[in-house]
Tab-separated table of C-alpha atoms in Angstrom:
chain	number	residue	atom	x	y	z
A	1	MET	CA	0.000	0.000	0.000
A	2	PRO	CA	1.456	3.403	-0.935
A	3	GLU	CA	2.675	5.758	1.798
A	4	LEU	CA	0.355	8.684	2.551
A	5	GLN	CA	1.825	11.936	1.345
A	6	PHE	CA	0.835	14.790	3.617
A	7	PRO	CA	3.009	17.900	3.530
A	8	LEU	CA	5.108	18.170	6.684
A	9	LYS	CA	5.356	21.812	7.683
A	10	ASN	CA	7.319	22.571	10.811
A	11	ASP	CA	6.785	26.030	12.284
A	12	THR	CA	9.973	26.788	14.225
A	13	SER	CA	9.357	30.527	14.466
A	14	ARG	CA	7.734	30.539	17.906
A	15	LYS	CA	9.394	30.780	21.316
A	16	ILE	CA	7.357	28.755	23.818
A	17	ILE	CA	7.936	28.259	27.546
A	18	HIS	CA	6.164	25.631	29.627
A	19	ILE	CA	6.219	26.368	33.361
A	20	ASP	CA	5.408	23.542	35.774
A	21	MET	CA	5.362	24.295	39.503
A	22	ASP	CA	7.337	21.727	41.513
A	23	ALA	CA	5.109	19.567	43.755
A	24	PHE	CA	2.909	22.644	43.946
A	25	PHE	CA	0.466	21.931	46.793
A	26	ALA	CA	3.140	20.262	48.912
A	27	SER	CA	5.580	23.127	48.273
A	28	VAL	CA	3.024	25.719	49.377
A	29	GLU	CA	2.438	23.775	52.605
A	30	GLU	CA	6.192	23.477	53.226
A	31	ARG	CA	6.649	27.190	52.632
A	32	ASP	CA	3.946	28.042	55.155
A	33	ASN	CA	5.137	25.439	57.671
A	34	PRO	CA	8.877	24.763	57.137
A	35	GLU	CA	8.801	21.874	59.617
A	36	LEU	CA	6.888	19.849	56.999
A	37	ALA	CA	9.861	19.981	54.616
A	38	LYS	CA	11.793	17.671	56.960
A	39	HIS	CA	9.327	14.832	56.375
A	40	PRO	CA	7.758	12.858	53.535
A	41	LEU	CA	4.630	14.963	52.914
A	42	VAL	CA	1.407	13.728	51.331
A	43	ILE	CA	-1.443	16.058	50.423
A	44	ALA	CA	-4.458	13.935	51.344
A	45	ARG	CA	-6.569	13.217	54.390
A	46	HIS	CA	-5.007	10.539	56.576
A	47	PRO	CA	-6.602	7.149	55.778
A	48	ARG	CA	-7.226	6.512	59.477
A	49	ASP	CA	-9.574	9.535	59.426
A	50	THR	CA	-11.456	8.377	56.342
A	51	GLY	CA	-11.725	4.648	56.817
A	52	GLY	CA	-9.068	4.115	54.164
A	53	LYS	CA	-10.761	6.296	51.557
A	54	GLY	CA	-9.322	9.179	49.549
A	55	VAL	CA	-6.548	9.742	47.046
A	56	VAL	CA	-3.223	11.577	47.004
A	57	THR	CA	-3.387	15.027	45.391
A	58	THR	CA	0.394	15.396	45.333
A	59	ALA	CA	3.432	14.575	47.456
A	60	ASN	CA	6.793	16.206	48.123
A	61	TYR	CA	9.976	14.722	46.703
A	62	LYS	CA	10.870	12.962	49.958
A	63	ALA	CA	7.560	11.083	49.774
A	64	ARG	CA	8.068	10.315	46.079
A	65	GLN	CA	11.227	8.419	46.981
A	66	TYR	CA	8.926	5.832	48.588
A	67	GLY	CA	6.943	5.455	45.361
A	68	ILE	CA	4.100	7.747	46.401
A	69	HIS	CA	2.519	9.724	43.572
A	70	SER	CA	-0.607	11.716	42.746
A	71	ALA	CA	-3.853	9.778	42.163
A	72	MET	CA	-2.587	6.914	44.360
A	73	SER	CA	-4.952	5.893	47.144
A	74	ALA	CA	-4.099	7.492	50.477
A	75	GLN	CA	-4.167	4.024	52.043
A	76	LYS	CA	-1.501	2.778	49.619
A	77	ALA	CA	0.611	5.875	50.331
A	78	TYR	CA	0.380	5.146	54.062
A	79	GLU	CA	1.437	1.525	53.495
A	80	LEU	CA	4.449	2.659	51.448
A	81	CYS	CA	5.502	5.229	54.058
A	82	PRO	CA	3.782	4.984	57.471
A	83	LYS	CA	5.908	7.869	58.804
A	84	ALA	CA	4.658	10.279	56.120
A	85	VAL	CA	2.834	13.417	57.239
A	86	PHE	CA	-0.652	13.730	55.733
A	87	VAL	CA	-2.119	17.220	55.192
A	88	PRO	CA	-5.690	17.550	53.837
A	89	GLY	CA	-4.805	20.547	51.693
A	90	ASN	CA	-6.306	23.995	51.233
A	91	HIS	CA	-7.476	24.461	47.642
A	92	GLN	CA	-8.575	28.041	48.178
A	93	LYS	CA	-5.023	28.911	49.240
A	94	TYR	CA	-3.555	27.062	46.249
A	95	ARG	CA	-5.827	28.959	43.859
A	96	GLU	CA	-4.722	32.268	45.366
A	97	VAL	CA	-1.045	31.350	44.951
A	98	SER	CA	-1.752	30.213	41.386
A	99	HIS	CA	-3.154	33.686	40.640
A	100	GLN	CA	0.043	35.207	42.047
A	101	VAL	CA	2.126	33.014	39.747
A	102	ARG	CA	-0.063	34.023	36.797
A	103	ALA	CA	0.531	37.697	37.630
A	104	ILE	CA	4.281	37.081	37.309
A	105	PHE	CA	3.758	35.489	33.869
A	106	GLN	CA	1.833	38.569	32.770
A	107	ARG	CA	4.857	40.801	33.325
A	108	TYR	CA	6.448	39.039	30.365
A	109	THR	CA	3.564	38.158	28.032
A	110	GLU	CA	-0.211	38.151	27.723
A	111	VAL	CA	-0.117	35.035	25.520
A	112	ILE	CA	-0.666	32.528	28.331
A	113	GLU	CA	-2.484	29.191	28.183
A	114	PRO	CA	-3.123	27.763	31.677
A	115	MET	CA	-3.325	23.971	31.582
A	116	SER	CA	-4.097	23.489	35.260
A	117	ILE	CA	-3.643	25.260	38.577
A	118	ASP	CA	0.121	24.605	38.489
A	119	GLU	CA	1.221	24.706	34.846
A	120	ALA	CA	0.926	26.945	31.806
A	121	TYR	CA	2.299	27.609	28.335
A	122	LEU	CA	3.683	31.059	27.502
A	123	ASP	CA	4.384	32.351	24.001
A	124	VAL	CA	7.232	34.849	24.338
A	125	THR	CA	8.023	35.251	20.631
A	126	SER	CA	7.000	38.862	21.129
A	127	ASN	CA	7.172	39.838	24.782
A	128	LYS	CA	6.845	42.830	27.083
A	129	LYS	CA	10.584	42.941	27.831
A	130	ASN	CA	11.646	42.919	24.164
A	131	GLU	CA	13.938	40.076	25.143
A	132	LYS	CA	15.075	37.864	22.255
A	133	SER	CA	16.121	34.939	24.445
A	134	ALA	CA	13.236	32.752	25.669
A	135	LEU	CA	15.759	30.975	27.895
A	136	LYS	CA	16.515	34.234	29.703
A	137	ILE	CA	12.810	34.926	30.209
A	138	ALA	CA	12.325	31.442	31.666
A	139	ARG	CA	15.176	32.140	34.118
A	140	PHE	CA	13.652	35.505	35.033
A	141	ILE	CA	10.309	33.828	35.763
A	142	GLN	CA	11.960	31.164	37.927
A	143	ARG	CA	13.803	33.938	39.800
A	144	ASP	CA	10.657	36.024	40.351
A	145	ILE	CA	8.603	33.071	41.579
A	146	TRP	CA	11.330	32.118	44.044
A	147	GLN	CA	12.070	35.633	45.320
A	148	GLU	CA	8.435	36.682	45.682
A	149	LEU	CA	6.614	33.447	46.528
A	150	GLN	CA	9.424	31.215	47.875
A	151	LEU	CA	8.361	28.472	45.472
A	152	THR	CA	10.242	26.665	42.721
A	153	CYS	CA	9.222	25.691	39.232
A	154	SER	CA	10.684	23.812	36.295
A	155	ALA	CA	10.762	25.320	32.819
A	156	GLY	CA	10.899	23.901	29.314
A	157	VAL	CA	11.845	26.122	26.390
A	158	SER	CA	11.356	25.234	22.741
A	159	TYR	CA	9.638	26.222	19.508
A	160	ASN	CA	6.391	24.322	20.159
A	161	LYS	CA	4.150	23.293	23.060
A	162	PHE	CA	4.797	19.555	22.769
A	163	LEU	CA	8.560	19.951	23.125
A	164	ALA	CA	8.320	22.660	25.785
A	165	LYS	CA	6.234	20.388	28.005
A	166	LEU	CA	8.632	17.466	27.538
A	167	ALA	CA	11.517	19.800	28.364
A	168	SER	CA	9.959	21.085	31.610
A	169	ASP	CA	9.700	17.507	32.848
A	170	TYR	CA	13.272	16.631	31.907
A	171	HIS	CA	15.096	18.141	34.911
A	172	LYS	CA	12.762	18.375	37.922
A	173	PRO	CA	12.694	20.019	40.368
A	174	LYS	CA	14.065	23.543	39.725
A	175	GLY	CA	15.216	22.548	36.258
A	176	ILE	CA	15.343	24.399	32.971
A	177	THR	CA	15.778	22.637	29.617
A	178	LEU	CA	16.106	24.081	26.119
A	179	ILE	CA	15.275	22.045	23.011
A	180	THR	CA	16.318	23.755	19.784
A	181	PRO	CA	15.021	22.863	16.294
A	182	GLU	CA	18.423	21.326	15.570
A	183	ASP	CA	18.332	19.094	18.667
A	184	ALA	CA	14.641	18.145	18.645
A	185	VAL	CA	14.705	14.907	16.640
A	186	ASP	CA	17.716	13.469	18.492
A	187	PHE	CA	16.067	14.359	21.818
A	188	LEU	CA	12.833	12.643	20.779
A	189	LYS	CA	14.538	9.534	19.422
A	190	ASP	CA	16.117	8.906	22.836
A	191	LEU	CA	12.801	9.097	24.725
A	192	PRO	CA	11.000	5.953	25.955
A	193	ILE	CA	7.712	5.673	24.068
A	194	GLU	CA	5.649	6.122	27.259
A	195	LYS	CA	7.125	9.627	27.617
A	196	PHE	CA	5.282	10.789	24.501
A	197	TYR	CA	2.170	12.647	25.661
A	198	GLY	CA	-0.920	10.863	24.407
A	199	VAL	CA	0.647	7.405	24.726
A	200	GLY	CA	-1.158	6.001	27.756
A	201	LYS	CA	-0.795	2.773	29.694
A	202	LYS	CA	-3.231	0.965	27.407
A	203	THR	CA	-1.369	2.049	24.276
A	204	VAL	CA	2.155	1.094	25.401
A	205	PRO	CA	1.616	-2.723	25.085
A	206	LYS	CA	0.293	-2.303	21.558
A	207	MET	CA	3.294	-0.116	20.723
A	208	ASN	CA	5.610	-2.762	22.138
A	209	GLU	CA	3.919	-5.478	20.068
A	210	LEU	CA	4.830	-3.444	16.991
A	211	GLY	CA	8.431	-3.145	18.165
A	212	ILE	CA	8.081	0.459	19.305
A	213	PHE	CA	9.916	1.021	22.576
A	214	THR	CA	11.611	4.370	21.968
A	215	GLY	CA	11.199	7.467	19.865
A	216	SER	CA	13.792	6.012	17.506
A	217	ASP	CA	11.566	2.977	16.900
A	218	LEU	CA	8.587	5.271	16.355
A	219	TYR	CA	10.556	7.351	13.858
A	220	GLU	CA	11.178	4.271	11.703
A	221	LYS	CA	7.473	3.474	11.315
A	222	SER	CA	5.670	4.706	8.227
A	223	GLU	CA	2.865	7.215	8.475
A	224	MET	CA	0.416	4.713	6.981
A	225	GLU	CA	1.282	2.005	9.509
A	226	LEU	CA	0.877	4.390	12.444
A	227	ILE	CA	-2.476	5.660	11.153
A	228	GLN	CA	-3.723	2.119	10.517
A	229	ASN	CA	-2.840	1.053	14.064
A	230	PHE	CA	-3.551	4.213	16.050
A	231	GLY	CA	-5.834	6.410	13.913
A	232	LYS	CA	-5.588	10.131	14.617
A	233	MET	CA	-3.000	9.526	17.322
A	234	GLY	CA	-0.812	7.759	14.755
A	235	TYR	CA	-1.090	10.763	12.442
A	236	SER	CA	-0.090	13.047	15.314
A	237	LEU	CA	2.780	10.864	16.600
A	238	TYR	CA	4.308	10.586	13.123
A	239	ARG	CA	4.708	14.360	13.226
A	240	LYS	CA	5.589	14.759	16.885
A	241	VAL	CA	8.533	12.359	16.707
A	242	ARG	CA	9.831	14.617	13.946
A	243	GLY	CA	9.466	17.633	16.236
A	244	ILE	CA	6.340	18.924	14.480
A	245	HIS	CA	3.448	20.316	16.547
A	246	ASN	CA	2.165	23.599	15.215
A	247	ALA	CA	-0.716	24.270	17.629
A	248	PRO	CA	-0.550	27.839	18.957
A	249	VAL	CA	-0.723	28.879	22.599
A	250	ASN	CA	-4.451	29.444	23.155
A	251	VAL	CA	-5.011	32.524	25.265
A	252	ILE	CA	-8.682	31.726	25.895
A	253	ARG	CA	-9.631	28.167	26.755
A	254	GLN	CA	-13.413	27.979	26.622
A	255	ARG	CA	-14.819	26.186	29.629
A	256	LYS	CA	-17.290	23.601	28.313
A	257	SER	CA	-18.911	22.668	31.596
A	258	VAL	CA	-18.992	23.432	35.318
A	259	GLY	CA	-19.682	20.643	37.756
A	260	ARG	CA	-19.136	19.245	41.227
A	261	GLU	CA	-19.163	15.698	42.571
A	262	LEU	CA	-19.140	14.331	46.104
A	263	THR	CA	-18.097	10.789	47.014
A	264	TYR	CA	-19.361	9.249	50.237
A	265	GLY	CA	-17.348	6.834	52.356
A	266	LYS	CA	-20.592	5.778	54.009
A	267	PRO	CA	-23.201	5.413	51.241
A	268	LEU	CA	-26.272	7.621	51.464
A	269	ALA	CA	-29.291	5.560	52.440
A	270	THR	CA	-32.275	7.929	52.513
A	271	GLU	CA	-34.036	10.198	50.062
A	272	GLU	CA	-33.638	13.134	52.459
A	273	GLU	CA	-29.864	12.701	52.615
A	274	CYS	CA	-29.616	12.601	48.833
A	275	LEU	CA	-31.710	15.715	48.308
A	276	ALA	CA	-29.762	17.588	50.982
A	277	GLN	CA	-26.530	16.673	49.227
A	278	LEU	CA	-27.908	17.685	45.830
A	279	ARG	CA	-28.841	21.072	47.245
A	280	GLN	CA	-25.302	21.503	48.592
A	281	ILE	CA	-23.752	20.464	45.259
A	282	ALA	CA	-26.089	22.797	43.320
A	283	GLU	CA	-24.911	25.683	45.496
A	284	LYS	CA	-21.257	24.885	44.706
A	285	VAL	CA	-21.997	24.675	40.977
A	286	ALA	CA	-23.803	28.019	41.109
A	287	GLU	CA	-20.798	29.598	42.859
A	288	SER	CA	-18.467	28.274	40.165
A	289	LEU	CA	-20.718	29.530	37.380
A	290	LYS	CA	-20.725	32.960	38.997
A	291	LYS	CA	-16.912	33.003	39.140
A	292	GLU	CA	-16.720	31.934	35.493
A	293	GLN	CA	-19.425	34.441	34.515
A	294	LYS	CA	-21.231	31.662	32.656
A	295	HIS	CA	-24.670	30.120	32.465
A	296	GLY	CA	-25.869	27.025	30.644
A	297	LYS	CA	-28.846	25.259	29.147
A	298	THR	CA	-28.130	21.663	30.161
A	299	VAL	CA	-28.127	20.068	33.625
A	300	VAL	CA	-26.458	16.664	34.052
A	301	LEU	CA	-27.037	14.454	37.093
A	302	LYS	CA	-24.574	11.683	37.916
A	303	VAL	CA	-25.424	8.931	40.397
A	304	ARG	CA	-23.088	6.107	41.406
A	305	TYR	CA	-24.369	3.264	43.561
A	306	SER	CA	-22.505	1.141	46.101
A	307	ASP	CA	-22.002	-1.585	43.492
A	308	PHE	CA	-20.295	1.105	41.319
A	309	THR	CA	-23.111	1.126	38.781
A	310	THR	CA	-23.197	4.669	37.409
A	311	ILE	CA	-26.129	6.482	35.815
A	312	THR	CA	-25.819	9.817	34.017
A	313	LYS	CA	-28.892	11.663	32.776
A	314	ARG	CA	-29.229	15.150	31.312
A	315	LYS	CA	-31.954	17.638	30.594
A	316	THR	CA	-31.678	20.599	28.218
A	317	PHE	CA	-33.804	23.747	28.452
A	318	ASN	CA	-34.716	26.616	26.188
A	319	GLU	CA	-33.485	29.175	28.712
A	320	TYR	CA	-30.148	29.617	30.475
A	321	ILE	CA	-29.849	28.774	34.155
A	322	HIS	CA	-27.200	29.590	36.753
A	323	GLU	CA	-29.063	30.174	40.062
A	324	LYS	CA	-28.570	27.558	42.787
A	325	ASP	CA	-32.309	27.061	43.387
A	326	LYS	CA	-32.992	26.489	39.700
A	327	ILE	CA	-30.063	24.078	39.351
A	328	PHE	CA	-31.226	22.150	42.423
A	329	SER	CA	-34.820	22.106	41.208
A	330	GLU	CA	-33.898	20.631	37.835
A	331	ALA	CA	-31.406	18.159	39.328
A	332	SER	CA	-34.006	16.957	41.831
A	333	LEU	CA	-36.515	16.403	39.010
A	334	ILE	CA	-33.954	14.254	37.199
A	335	TRP	CA	-33.316	12.484	40.506
A	336	GLU	CA	-36.989	11.561	40.707
A	337	GLU	CA	-36.629	9.799	37.360
A	338	VAL	CA	-33.412	7.876	38.065
A	339	GLY	CA	-33.029	7.895	41.856
A	340	GLY	CA	-33.447	5.049	44.277
A	341	VAL	CA	-31.544	4.535	47.502
A	342	GLU	CA	-32.014	0.780	47.896
A	343	LYS	CA	-28.447	-0.012	46.766
A	344	GLY	CA	-26.911	2.948	48.619
A	345	ILE	CA	-25.523	6.042	46.920
A	346	ARG	CA	-21.747	6.296	46.700
A	347	LEU	CA	-21.470	9.444	44.548
A	348	LEU	CA	-23.647	12.344	43.462
A	349	GLY	CA	-22.704	14.963	40.921
A	350	ILE	CA	-24.277	17.885	39.094
A	351	THR	CA	-22.841	19.498	35.961
A	352	VAL	CA	-24.136	22.464	33.991
A	353	THR	CA	-23.006	22.394	30.377
A	354	ASN	CA	-23.946	23.958	27.046
A	355	LEU	CA	-22.376	27.125	28.476
A	356	ASP	CA	-22.300	30.717	27.273
A	357	PRO	CA	-21.157	33.971	28.888
A	358	LEU	CA	-23.694	35.697	31.133
A	359	THR	CA	-23.847	38.437	28.516
A	360	TYR	CA	-25.808	35.967	26.376
A	361	GLU	CA	-29.256	36.640	27.812
A	362	ASN	CA	-32.497	34.708	27.728
A	363	ILE	CA	-34.683	36.313	25.092
A	364	VAL	CA	-38.357	35.453	25.325
A	365	LEU	CA	-40.298	36.085	22.141
A	366	PRO	CA	-43.934	36.926	22.994
A	367	LEU	CA	-46.696	35.157	21.105
A	368	TRP	CA	-48.612	38.403	20.933
A	369	ASP	CA	-47.969	42.089	21.647
A	370	THR	CA	-50.850	43.719	23.513
A	371	GLY	CA	-49.218	47.095	22.924
A	372	ASN	CA	-49.837	46.890	19.194
A	373	PRO	CA	-52.833	49.166	18.403
A	374	TYR	CA	-53.604	47.048	15.305
A	375	SER	CA	-53.872	43.715	17.107
């Protein structure tokens, strides 16, 4: 079968920095309580306080030496390191610090794409300091964050987002790595295949079956073979291993939905408990919508039972909603259709989607106009 012939255009004109805060939540806690830095620190509620429930949000580097990592169960973290200090975490504080970090970015550029509370892409091709060296700007940002916030970050500098993110992860913590257009392919060929973003745990075995263990192996595969085996991801990886990823830094990332979920260690067993929780969740969703200055036309209810059966049901309206009472009212109506506490409720969640800015108003078109003298 003939090889697909798509033109390979590599835009190397941009100067992109990826900033990744080092063990962000744990570092904030250590800064505010230096005694914590002496110990393996896990950001999670202690499993003895939760009956073994909960997951690790992050951990400091001392804790990581024991194999503890984010998304691990808190119970497993405790088993790996019983002497670790567990701190529940303060997400309001972390958000405030994240805003302070963002303010430092804005001294250098307005072209910022936040990826999460602790990482962002910056396009500094044109920047507020008229500085030609992106590497210098990355060092300035590291300096400012340390001097003003007493926190460290790692930085990756390259000509595209894919390489900048790989670079920021290359020397952590406190690292800075530059990947030039000339060095990109050699850098990528040396990488283990699981280091390529988009190649998840389920994909690695299939890659290995095809003899792909490193970037070098990936580079040798034809575009057609990669597309046949991996679809769109194959198309993308064929280009990425050649250092090609032309997506720009997106200044505005449109939020597609706002939602909240609560998981219960002790399953909810009564209708009253469930409705009380739905009211509480609706209030949180309404608060988030207000912060985002958004409203939506679709309410989604998620219910997970004790046997882990999960039901998701949505309802779409003609008018926008964002008030807590309205969100609760609609969620409770959906609950009446799908609810049932016989099996015990392990999780409840409400999401408002189909979002638009609050400036998009509900417009009601009257069926008649009594003010019309000719009606």
